[in-house]
Tab-separated table of C-alpha atoms in Angstrom:
chain	number	residue	atom	x	y	z
A	1	GLY	CA	-55.062	149.065	19.012
A	2	ALA	CA	-52.441	146.442	19.560
A	3	GLY	CA	-49.396	148.601	18.905
A	4	VAL	CA	-47.929	151.902	20.065
A	5	SER	CA	-49.994	154.780	18.753
A	6	GLN	CA	-48.641	158.284	18.174
A	7	THR	CA	-50.550	161.410	17.241
A	8	PRO	CA	-50.377	163.529	15.250
A	9	SER	CA	-48.460	161.711	12.538
A	10	ASN	CA	-47.472	165.061	11.054
A	11	LYS	CA	-47.333	168.481	12.630
A	12	VAL	CA	-46.341	171.704	10.897
A	13	THR	CA	-45.999	174.726	13.126
A	14	GLU	CA	-44.427	178.160	13.157
A	15	LYS	CA	-41.361	179.152	15.084
A	16	GLY	CA	-42.253	180.169	18.621
A	17	LYS	CA	-45.423	178.085	18.881
A	18	TYR	CA	-46.228	175.413	21.462
A	19	VAL	CA	-46.587	171.774	20.402
A	20	GLU	CA	-47.839	168.614	22.094
A	21	LEU	CA	-47.120	165.116	20.808
A	22	ARG	CA	-49.026	162.174	22.222
A	23	CYS	CA	-48.032	158.549	22.713
A	24	ASP	CA	-50.353	155.699	23.664
A	25	PRO	CA	-48.199	152.658	24.547
A	26	ILE	CA	-49.074	148.997	24.372
A	27	SER	CA	-51.427	148.123	27.198
A	28	GLY	CA	-49.555	146.806	30.231
A	29	HIS	CA	-46.157	148.159	29.197
A	30	THR	CA	-44.657	149.941	32.179
A	31	ALA	CA	-41.680	151.480	30.421
A	32	LEU	CA	-42.086	154.295	27.899
A	33	TYR	CA	-39.354	156.079	25.936
A	34	TRP	CA	-39.225	159.173	23.768
A	35	TYR	CA	-36.615	159.535	21.040
A	36	ARG	CA	-35.900	162.162	18.405
A	37	GLN	CA	-34.552	161.168	15.010
A	38	SER	CA	-33.137	163.475	12.377
A	39	LEU	CA	-32.469	162.453	8.791
A	40	GLY	CA	-29.492	160.136	8.489
A	41	GLN	CA	-29.129	159.745	12.243
A	42	GLY	CA	-30.121	157.094	14.721
A	43	PRO	CA	-32.820	157.730	17.329
A	44	GLU	CA	-31.541	160.082	20.031
A	45	PHE	CA	-32.720	159.329	23.582
A	46	LEU	CA	-34.839	162.040	25.207
A	47	ILE	CA	-36.631	160.631	28.270
A	48	TYR	CA	-37.622	157.334	29.872
A	49	PHE	CA	-40.651	156.721	32.100
A	50	GLN	CA	-41.080	153.781	34.437
A	51	GLY	CA	-44.730	153.960	35.397
A	52	THR	CA	-45.724	157.564	36.069
A	53	GLY	CA	-42.294	158.868	36.939
A	54	ALA	CA	-39.530	160.057	34.658
A	55	ALA	CA	-36.706	157.667	35.528
A	56	ASP	CA	-34.246	159.446	33.273
A	57	ASP	CA	-34.777	162.778	31.498
A	58	SER	CA	-31.128	163.426	30.760
A	59	GLY	CA	-31.706	163.455	27.007
A	60	LEU	CA	-34.089	166.421	26.953
A	61	PRO	CA	-32.079	169.099	25.113
A	62	ASN	CA	-33.235	172.102	27.163
A	63	ASP	CA	-36.038	173.376	29.363
A	64	ARG	CA	-38.325	173.998	26.387
A	65	PHE	CA	-38.911	170.247	26.318
A	66	PHE	CA	-41.052	168.512	28.911
A	67	ALA	CA	-42.892	165.194	29.066
A	68	VAL	CA	-45.547	163.745	31.337
A	69	ARG	CA	-47.191	160.402	31.925
A	70	PRO	CA	-49.713	161.163	34.668
A	71	GLU	CA	-51.502	157.816	34.852
A	72	GLY	CA	-48.679	155.544	33.815
A	73	SER	CA	-50.087	154.949	30.351
A	74	VAL	CA	-50.437	157.757	27.781
A	75	SER	CA	-47.538	160.190	27.589
A	76	THR	CA	-47.344	163.685	26.143
A	77	LEU	CA	-44.157	165.358	24.938
A	78	LYS	CA	-44.472	169.122	25.153
A	79	ILE	CA	-42.260	171.591	23.302
A	80	GLN	CA	-42.486	175.286	24.092
A	81	ARG	CA	-41.316	178.170	21.885
A	82	THR	CA	-40.442	175.802	19.037
A	83	GLU	CA	-37.346	176.472	16.967
A	84	ARG	CA	-36.485	175.357	13.439
A	85	GLY	CA	-33.873	173.017	14.907
A	86	ASP	CA	-36.634	171.088	16.674
A	87	SER	CA	-37.802	169.741	13.306
A	88	ALA	CA	-37.399	165.967	13.404
A	89	MET	CA	-39.261	162.692	13.755
A	90	TYR	CA	-40.290	162.111	17.363
A	91	LEU	CA	-40.536	158.426	18.157
A	92	CYS	CA	-42.190	156.842	21.163
A	93	ALA	CA	-41.482	153.280	22.267
A	94	SER	CA	-42.786	151.085	25.037
A	95	SER	CA	-41.461	147.979	26.720
A	96	LEU	CA	-43.072	145.437	28.997
A	97	ARG	CA	-40.624	146.269	31.720
A	98	GLY	CA	-37.736	148.628	32.269
A	99	GLY	CA	-34.091	148.035	31.585
A	100	GLY	CA	-31.628	145.670	33.173
A	101	ALA	CA	-30.174	142.367	32.192
A	102	GLY	CA	-32.542	140.429	30.000
A	103	THR	CA	-34.328	143.629	29.131
A	104	GLY	CA	-37.338	143.449	26.874
A	105	GLU	CA	-37.894	144.491	23.299
A	106	LEU	CA	-38.764	148.079	22.443
A	107	PHE	CA	-41.918	148.508	20.397
A	108	PHE	CA	-42.039	151.764	18.462
A	109	GLY	CA	-44.895	153.841	17.215
A	110	GLU	CA	-44.836	155.214	13.689
A	111	GLY	CA	-43.642	158.564	14.954
A	112	SER	CA	-44.750	162.172	14.827
A	113	ARG	CA	-42.973	164.229	12.186
A	114	LEU	CA	-42.571	167.788	13.412
A	115	THR	CA	-41.735	170.609	11.011
A	116	VAL	CA	-41.078	174.055	12.414
A	117	LEU	CA	-41.219	176.793	9.788
B	1	ARG	CA	-16.762	159.871	21.566
B	2	LYS	CA	-20.234	158.534	20.851
B	3	GLU	CA	-21.506	155.835	23.188
B	4	VAL	CA	-22.452	153.587	20.289
B	5	GLU	CA	-20.608	153.864	16.988
B	6	GLN	CA	-21.380	152.366	13.616
B	7	ASP	CA	-20.087	152.826	10.100
B	8	PRO	CA	-22.957	154.676	8.395
B	9	GLY	CA	-22.225	153.084	5.020
B	10	PRO	CA	-23.883	152.777	2.611
B	11	PHE	CA	-22.933	149.205	1.919
B	12	ASN	CA	-23.943	148.300	-1.636
B	13	VAL	CA	-23.797	144.549	-2.185
B	14	PRO	CA	-25.088	142.201	-4.890
B	15	GLU	CA	-27.859	139.738	-4.175
B	16	GLY	CA	-26.518	136.580	-2.608
B	17	ALA	CA	-23.514	138.271	-1.034
B	18	THR	CA	-22.489	137.996	2.586
B	19	VAL	CA	-22.151	141.286	4.429
B	20	ALA	CA	-21.036	142.098	7.969
B	21	PHE	CA	-21.557	145.153	10.129
B	22	ASN	CA	-19.739	146.044	13.307
B	23	CYS	CA	-20.702	148.294	16.154
B	24	THR	CA	-18.595	149.444	19.093
B	25	TYR	CA	-19.800	150.698	22.445
B	26	SER	CA	-17.903	152.687	25.032
B	27	ASN	CA	-19.669	151.948	28.318
B	28	SER	CA	-18.490	148.753	29.962
B	29	ALA	CA	-21.642	148.746	32.135
B	30	SER	CA	-23.738	147.943	29.083
B	31	GLN	CA	-26.191	145.205	29.951
B	32	SER	CA	-27.842	143.989	26.782
B	33	PHE	CA	-27.485	144.384	23.063
B	34	PHE	CA	-29.713	144.343	20.016
B	35	TRP	CA	-29.886	144.880	16.295
B	36	TYR	CA	-32.899	146.808	15.021
B	37	ARG	CA	-33.909	147.240	11.399
B	38	GLN	CA	-35.366	150.479	10.087
B	39	ASP	CA	-36.889	150.800	6.641
B	40	CYS	CA	-37.027	154.192	4.968
B	41	ARG	CA	-39.515	156.495	6.730
B	42	LYS	CA	-40.634	153.696	9.056
B	43	GLU	CA	-40.126	153.009	12.735
B	44	PRO	CA	-37.305	150.753	13.975
B	45	LYS	CA	-38.184	147.110	14.602
B	46	LEU	CA	-36.280	144.481	16.518
B	47	LEU	CA	-34.231	142.218	14.263
B	48	MET	CA	-32.547	140.195	16.972
B	49	SER	CA	-31.105	140.315	20.438
B	50	VAL	CA	-27.385	139.625	20.798
B	51	TYR	CA	-26.257	137.057	23.327
B	52	SER	CA	-22.794	136.520	24.762
B	53	SER	CA	-22.498	133.095	23.164
B	54	GLY	CA	-23.561	134.429	19.779
B	55	ASN	CA	-26.850	133.605	18.142
B	56	GLU	CA	-28.274	132.858	14.745
B	57	ASP	CA	-31.675	133.441	13.186
B	58	GLY	CA	-31.884	132.064	9.680
B	59	ARG	CA	-29.491	134.049	7.486
B	60	PHE	CA	-28.597	136.417	10.310
B	61	THR	CA	-25.845	135.845	12.883
B	62	ALA	CA	-25.096	138.193	15.761
B	63	GLN	CA	-22.039	138.114	17.973
B	64	LEU	CA	-20.908	139.987	21.047
B	65	ASN	CA	-17.349	140.551	22.184
B	66	ARG	CA	-17.478	142.068	25.659
B	67	ALA	CA	-13.699	142.264	26.037
B	68	SER	CA	-13.365	144.424	22.943
B	69	GLN	CA	-16.782	146.013	23.370
B	70	TYR	CA	-18.143	145.355	19.932
B	71	ILE	CA	-21.139	143.682	18.369
B	72	SER	CA	-21.416	142.290	14.896
B	73	LEU	CA	-24.175	141.318	12.505
B	74	LEU	CA	-23.588	138.961	9.591
B	75	ILE	CA	-26.116	138.583	6.801
B	76	ARG	CA	-25.669	135.631	4.474
B	77	ASP	CA	-27.237	135.210	1.033
B	78	SER	CA	-28.452	138.815	0.929
B	79	LYS	CA	-31.921	139.459	-0.471
B	80	LEU	CA	-33.258	142.628	-2.079
B	81	SER	CA	-35.639	142.834	0.868
B	82	ASP	CA	-32.698	143.138	3.276
B	83	SER	CA	-32.133	146.701	2.026
B	84	ALA	CA	-32.635	148.879	5.098
B	85	THR	CA	-30.765	150.662	7.860
B	86	TYR	CA	-29.449	148.429	10.641
B	87	LEU	CA	-29.290	150.044	14.053
B	88	CYS	CA	-27.044	148.801	16.817
B	89	VAL	CA	-28.689	149.259	20.227
B	90	VAL	CA	-27.132	149.017	23.665
B	91	ASN	CA	-28.949	149.033	26.983
B	92	ILE	CA	-26.760	150.961	29.408
B	93	GLN	CA	-27.041	151.381	33.145
B	94	TYR	CA	-26.788	154.938	34.418
B	95	SER	CA	-26.972	155.521	38.174
B	96	GLY	CA	-29.514	152.794	38.730
B	97	THR	CA	-31.628	153.550	35.689
B	98	TYR	CA	-31.333	152.083	32.236
B	99	LYS	CA	-31.742	153.440	28.749
B	100	TYR	CA	-31.439	152.176	25.223
B	101	ILE	CA	-28.802	153.991	23.189
B	102	PHE	CA	-28.904	153.729	19.415
B	103	GLY	CA	-26.070	153.958	16.953
B	104	THR	CA	-26.339	156.081	13.833
B	105	GLY	CA	-27.251	153.026	11.790
B	106	THR	CA	-25.608	151.332	8.835
B	107	ARG	CA	-27.361	151.590	5.493
B	108	LEU	CA	-27.467	148.453	3.385
B	109	LYS	CA	-28.534	148.361	-0.224
B	110	VAL	CA	-28.770	144.971	-1.902
B	111	LEU	CA	-28.534	145.233	-5.662
B	112	ALA	CA	-30.145	142.955	-8.226
């Protein structure tokens, strides 16, 4: 497709389970971002990839959260031992290039809504 | 203190009104600035970039004040379709890497 694709669109899981959320960015976009958004809040930065490497993972809340982008395209956000507080919309965005002056537009996917019961 | 701060609103305005939102940022190393629009239960989408000299796109005007570290968005002749959340976004340099930081968003409701 032409846009950023995220799957699943909805995920309901039980406390303690493992979850994977997938993001397929726009073809050719080198920069990929994961955000988490709770109701009434703005997107909260989690991690930023430039190519295959995580350029900045300072937003990951704890070591239960991990993300990979092995071939510089598709990325997977992995959450271990989920907790009820992990419930949120997880948004992925891609950009033609990374940050810096004159930085490009972020294109978002429709998000993966995670509910932890 | 949050890196990017916005008044969450809501701002309820009648159709045709002019409304302005402000956003302040704390990191003087911020490189670039944007306004994104987010409709209910949808993903954010770029509304406009914000340039140092100020810029206009139809009914929308964005301004940047680097000295005071704030960004503004002015909407003239509000339409019902302008009802949404407006997110202030700052691209900040951290130790050689960059990331986009979002404000909480300001909710706008345009009333008939």
